[in-house]
Amino acid sequence: MLAAFNTNTAACTGMLGWVVVDFIKHGGRFSLVGACEGAIAGFVGITPAAGYVSVWLAAVIGFITAVVCASLQNLNEWLHIDEGMDVFKLHGVGGMVGSFLIGIFATSSISMLDGVTSAPGGIDGNGTQVGKQFAEITAISAYSFLVSCALLYILKFIPGMHLRVTEEAEIQGLDVDQFFDEQIGDWAIFDELDQRKMVFEASSPRTPPVQDVRETIKQTMKA
């Protein structure tokens, strides 16, 4: 039950953290998409720590994770990563931040609720756990990167399993290229509306410009 409360709390404060960063960076404006990304960042950050921290520390973890992820919004451009779903920025970076913060905020009184596990972190005086978490993040990141590169390299040579589509397919849209219709939203309705607008404008009488109306009134008054 505590893990569920922690998860939802971190998502809420994660949303708040992302909105705060957007508000500061964009001159008092923020976006709904950013708020949703903040909630996801909070979910990701609290995942490794949900059963080891109190609710208020879960709120802190969610907020910090979202702030870090939101501050790295241009990470894909810096690393020249071509992916439109921000998976690495949210799940990669967010997971690293959450894994690091558990080394700081893990609390024995919470982990011992199962009667067995004792997992003190820096907040309980076990500073070495912070170093262990950092080593764990480094090792897992290196392993994931190398194994993923190897698998993707092999995948490139399997017929029909190419990693990228053509530029024409990207312009056309992956749903239309890879499937037989649009999967996300029915954009055909907008084409139909455009056609109706063109027909309406062609069939409607042209409204004279304001200047023409004024000239007509002046001539009528002179006559």
Coordinates of C-alpha atoms in Angstrom, one line a residue:
M1 CA 0.0 0.0 0.0
L2 CA 2.8 2.4 0.9
A3 CA 4.5 1.7 -2.5
A4 CA 1.2 2.7 -4.2
F5 CA 0.9 5.9 -2.3
N6 CA 4.6 6.7 -3.0
T7 CA 4.1 6.1 -6.7
N8 CA 1.2 8.4 -7.0
T9 CA 2.7 11.1 -4.9
A10 CA 5.9 11.1 -6.9
A11 CA 3.9 11.4 -10.1
C12 CA 2.0 14.4 -8.7
T13 CA 5.2 16.2 -7.6
G14 CA 6.9 15.2 -10.8
M15 CA 4.2 17.0 -12.8
L16 CA 4.7 20.0 -10.6
G17 CA 8.5 20.0 -11.0
W18 CA 8.3 19.9 -14.8
V19 CA 5.8 22.7 -14.9
V20 CA 8.0 24.8 -12.7
V21 CA 11.0 24.3 -15.0
D22 CA 8.9 25.2 -18.1
F23 CA 7.4 28.2 -16.3
I24 CA 10.9 29.5 -15.6
K25 CA 12.4 28.7 -19.0
H26 CA 9.6 29.9 -21.1
G27 CA 8.7 33.2 -19.5
G28 CA 5.7 32.2 -17.4
R29 CA 4.3 29.6 -19.8
F30 CA 4.0 25.8 -19.6
S31 CA 2.4 23.0 -21.6
L32 CA 0.1 20.1 -20.9
V33 CA 2.6 17.8 -22.7
G34 CA 5.3 18.9 -20.3
A35 CA 3.0 18.3 -17.3
C36 CA 2.4 14.7 -18.6
E37 CA 6.1 14.1 -19.1
G38 CA 6.7 15.3 -15.6
A39 CA 4.2 12.7 -14.2
I40 CA 6.0 10.0 -16.2
A41 CA 9.4 11.3 -14.9
G42 CA 8.0 11.1 -11.3
F43 CA 6.8 7.5 -12.0
V44 CA 10.2 6.5 -13.3
G45 CA 12.2 8.2 -10.5
I46 CA 10.2 6.5 -7.7
T47 CA 10.1 3.0 -9.2
P48 CA 13.4 1.8 -7.6
A49 CA 12.6 3.5 -4.3
A50 CA 8.8 3.0 -3.8
G51 CA 9.3 0.4 -1.0
Y52 CA 12.2 2.1 0.7
V53 CA 11.1 5.7 1.4
S54 CA 8.4 7.6 3.2
V55 CA 5.6 9.5 1.3
W56 CA 7.2 12.9 1.8
L57 CA 10.6 11.6 0.5
A58 CA 8.8 10.1 -2.5
A59 CA 7.4 13.5 -3.2
V60 CA 11.0 14.9 -3.1
I61 CA 12.3 12.2 -5.4
G62 CA 9.5 12.8 -7.9
F63 CA 10.1 16.5 -7.9
I64 CA 13.9 16.3 -8.3
T65 CA 13.6 13.6 -11.0
A66 CA 11.2 15.7 -13.1
V67 CA 13.3 18.9 -12.6
V68 CA 16.4 17.1 -13.9
C69 CA 14.6 15.5 -16.9
A70 CA 13.0 18.8 -17.8
S71 CA 16.3 20.6 -17.6
L72 CA 17.7 18.2 -20.2
Q73 CA 14.9 18.7 -22.8
N74 CA 17.5 19.2 -25.5
L75 CA 19.5 16.1 -24.6
N76 CA 18.5 14.2 -27.8
E77 CA 19.9 17.1 -29.9
W78 CA 23.1 17.3 -27.8
L79 CA 23.7 13.5 -28.2
H80 CA 22.4 13.4 -31.8
I81 CA 19.8 10.8 -30.9
D82 CA 16.9 10.5 -33.3
E83 CA 13.9 9.4 -31.3
G84 CA 10.6 11.2 -31.0
M85 CA 9.2 9.7 -27.8
D86 CA 11.9 11.1 -25.3
V87 CA 12.4 7.5 -24.0
F88 CA 16.0 8.1 -23.0
K89 CA 15.4 11.5 -21.5
L90 CA 12.6 10.2 -19.3
H91 CA 13.2 6.5 -18.7
G92 CA 17.0 6.6 -19.0
V93 CA 17.9 9.8 -17.2
G94 CA 14.9 9.5 -14.8
G95 CA 15.9 6.0 -13.9
M96 CA 19.4 7.0 -13.2
V97 CA 18.3 9.9 -11.0
G98 CA 15.8 7.7 -9.1
S99 CA 18.4 5.0 -8.5
F100 CA 20.9 7.6 -7.2
L101 CA 18.4 9.2 -4.9
I102 CA 17.4 5.9 -3.3
G103 CA 21.0 5.7 -2.0
I104 CA 20.4 9.0 -0.2
F105 CA 16.8 8.7 0.9
A106 CA 16.4 4.9 1.7
T107 CA 15.1 4.5 5.2
S108 CA 15.4 1.5 7.4
S109 CA 12.2 2.1 9.2
I110 CA 10.3 1.8 5.9
S111 CA 12.2 -1.1 4.4
M112 CA 11.8 -3.0 7.6
L113 CA 8.0 -2.9 7.3
D114 CA 8.3 -6.4 5.7
G115 CA 10.0 -7.6 8.8
V116 CA 13.1 -8.7 6.9
T117 CA 14.7 -6.1 4.7
S118 CA 17.0 -3.5 6.3
A119 CA 18.2 -1.0 3.7
P120 CA 19.5 2.2 5.2
G121 CA 20.6 5.0 2.9
G122 CA 22.6 8.2 3.4
I123 CA 19.7 9.8 5.4
D124 CA 20.2 7.0 7.9
G125 CA 23.9 7.4 8.1
N126 CA 24.9 4.8 5.6
G127 CA 26.8 7.1 3.1
T128 CA 28.4 4.2 1.4
Q129 CA 25.1 3.2 -0.2
V130 CA 25.3 6.4 -2.3
G131 CA 28.6 5.2 -3.8
K132 CA 27.1 1.7 -4.3
Q133 CA 24.2 3.2 -6.2
F134 CA 26.5 5.2 -8.4
A135 CA 28.5 2.1 -9.2
E136 CA 25.3 0.2 -10.0
I137 CA 24.1 2.9 -12.3
T138 CA 27.4 3.0 -14.2
A139 CA 27.6 -0.8 -14.6
I140 CA 24.0 -1.2 -15.7
S141 CA 24.2 1.7 -18.1
A142 CA 27.3 0.3 -19.7
Y143 CA 25.9 -3.2 -19.9
S144 CA 22.6 -2.0 -21.4
F145 CA 24.4 0.2 -24.0
L146 CA 26.8 -2.4 -25.2
V147 CA 24.3 -5.2 -25.4
S148 CA 21.8 -3.0 -27.1
C149 CA 24.4 -1.9 -29.7
A150 CA 25.3 -5.5 -30.4
L151 CA 21.7 -6.6 -30.8
L152 CA 20.8 -3.6 -33.0
Y153 CA 23.9 -4.3 -35.2
I154 CA 22.8 -7.9 -35.7
L155 CA 19.2 -6.8 -36.3
K156 CA 20.4 -4.6 -39.2
F157 CA 21.4 -7.6 -41.2
I158 CA 18.1 -9.5 -40.8
P159 CA 15.8 -9.0 -43.9
G160 CA 12.8 -6.9 -43.1
M161 CA 14.2 -5.7 -39.8
H162 CA 16.0 -2.6 -40.8
L163 CA 16.5 0.1 -38.1
R164 CA 15.4 3.1 -40.1
V165 CA 12.8 3.8 -42.7
T166 CA 13.4 5.9 -45.8
E167 CA 13.1 9.7 -45.7
E168 CA 10.0 9.5 -47.9
A169 CA 8.4 7.2 -45.4
E170 CA 9.1 9.6 -42.6
I171 CA 7.5 12.4 -44.6
Q172 CA 4.5 10.3 -45.5
G173 CA 4.1 9.1 -41.9
L174 CA 5.1 5.7 -40.4
D175 CA 1.5 4.6 -39.9
V176 CA 0.7 4.9 -43.6
D177 CA 4.1 3.4 -44.7
Q178 CA 4.3 0.5 -42.3
F179 CA 0.6 -0.2 -42.0
F180 CA -2.3 0.4 -44.3
D181 CA -4.0 3.4 -42.6
E182 CA -3.5 6.1 -40.0
Q183 CA -3.4 4.6 -36.5
I184 CA -3.1 7.7 -34.4
G185 CA -6.0 10.1 -35.2
D186 CA -8.1 10.2 -38.3
W187 CA -6.5 13.0 -40.3
A188 CA -8.8 12.4 -43.2
I189 CA -11.5 14.6 -41.6
F190 CA -9.2 17.6 -41.9
D191 CA -8.7 17.0 -45.6
E192 CA -12.5 16.8 -46.0
L193 CA -13.0 20.0 -44.1
D194 CA -10.4 21.8 -46.3
Q195 CA -12.3 20.5 -49.4
R196 CA -15.6 21.8 -48.1
K197 CA -14.1 25.1 -47.3
M198 CA -12.7 25.5 -50.8
V199 CA -16.1 24.6 -52.3
F200 CA -17.9 27.0 -50.0
E201 CA -15.5 29.9 -50.9
A202 CA -15.8 29.2 -54.6
S203 CA -19.6 29.1 -54.5
S204 CA -20.1 32.1 -52.2
P205 CA -20.5 35.6 -53.6
R206 CA -17.4 37.7 -53.1
T207 CA -17.7 40.3 -50.4
P208 CA -16.4 43.6 -51.7
P209 CA -13.5 45.1 -49.9
V210 CA -14.2 47.8 -47.4
Q211 CA -12.6 50.5 -49.6
D212 CA -14.9 49.6 -52.5
V213 CA -18.0 50.0 -50.2
R214 CA -16.8 53.4 -49.0
E215 CA -16.3 54.6 -52.5
T216 CA -19.8 53.4 -53.5
I217 CA -21.3 55.3 -50.5
K218 CA -19.4 58.5 -51.4
Q219 CA -20.5 58.4 -55.0
T220 CA -24.2 57.8 -54.0
M221 CA -24.1 60.7 -51.6
K222 CA -22.6 63.0 -54.3
A223 CA -25.3 62.0 -56.7

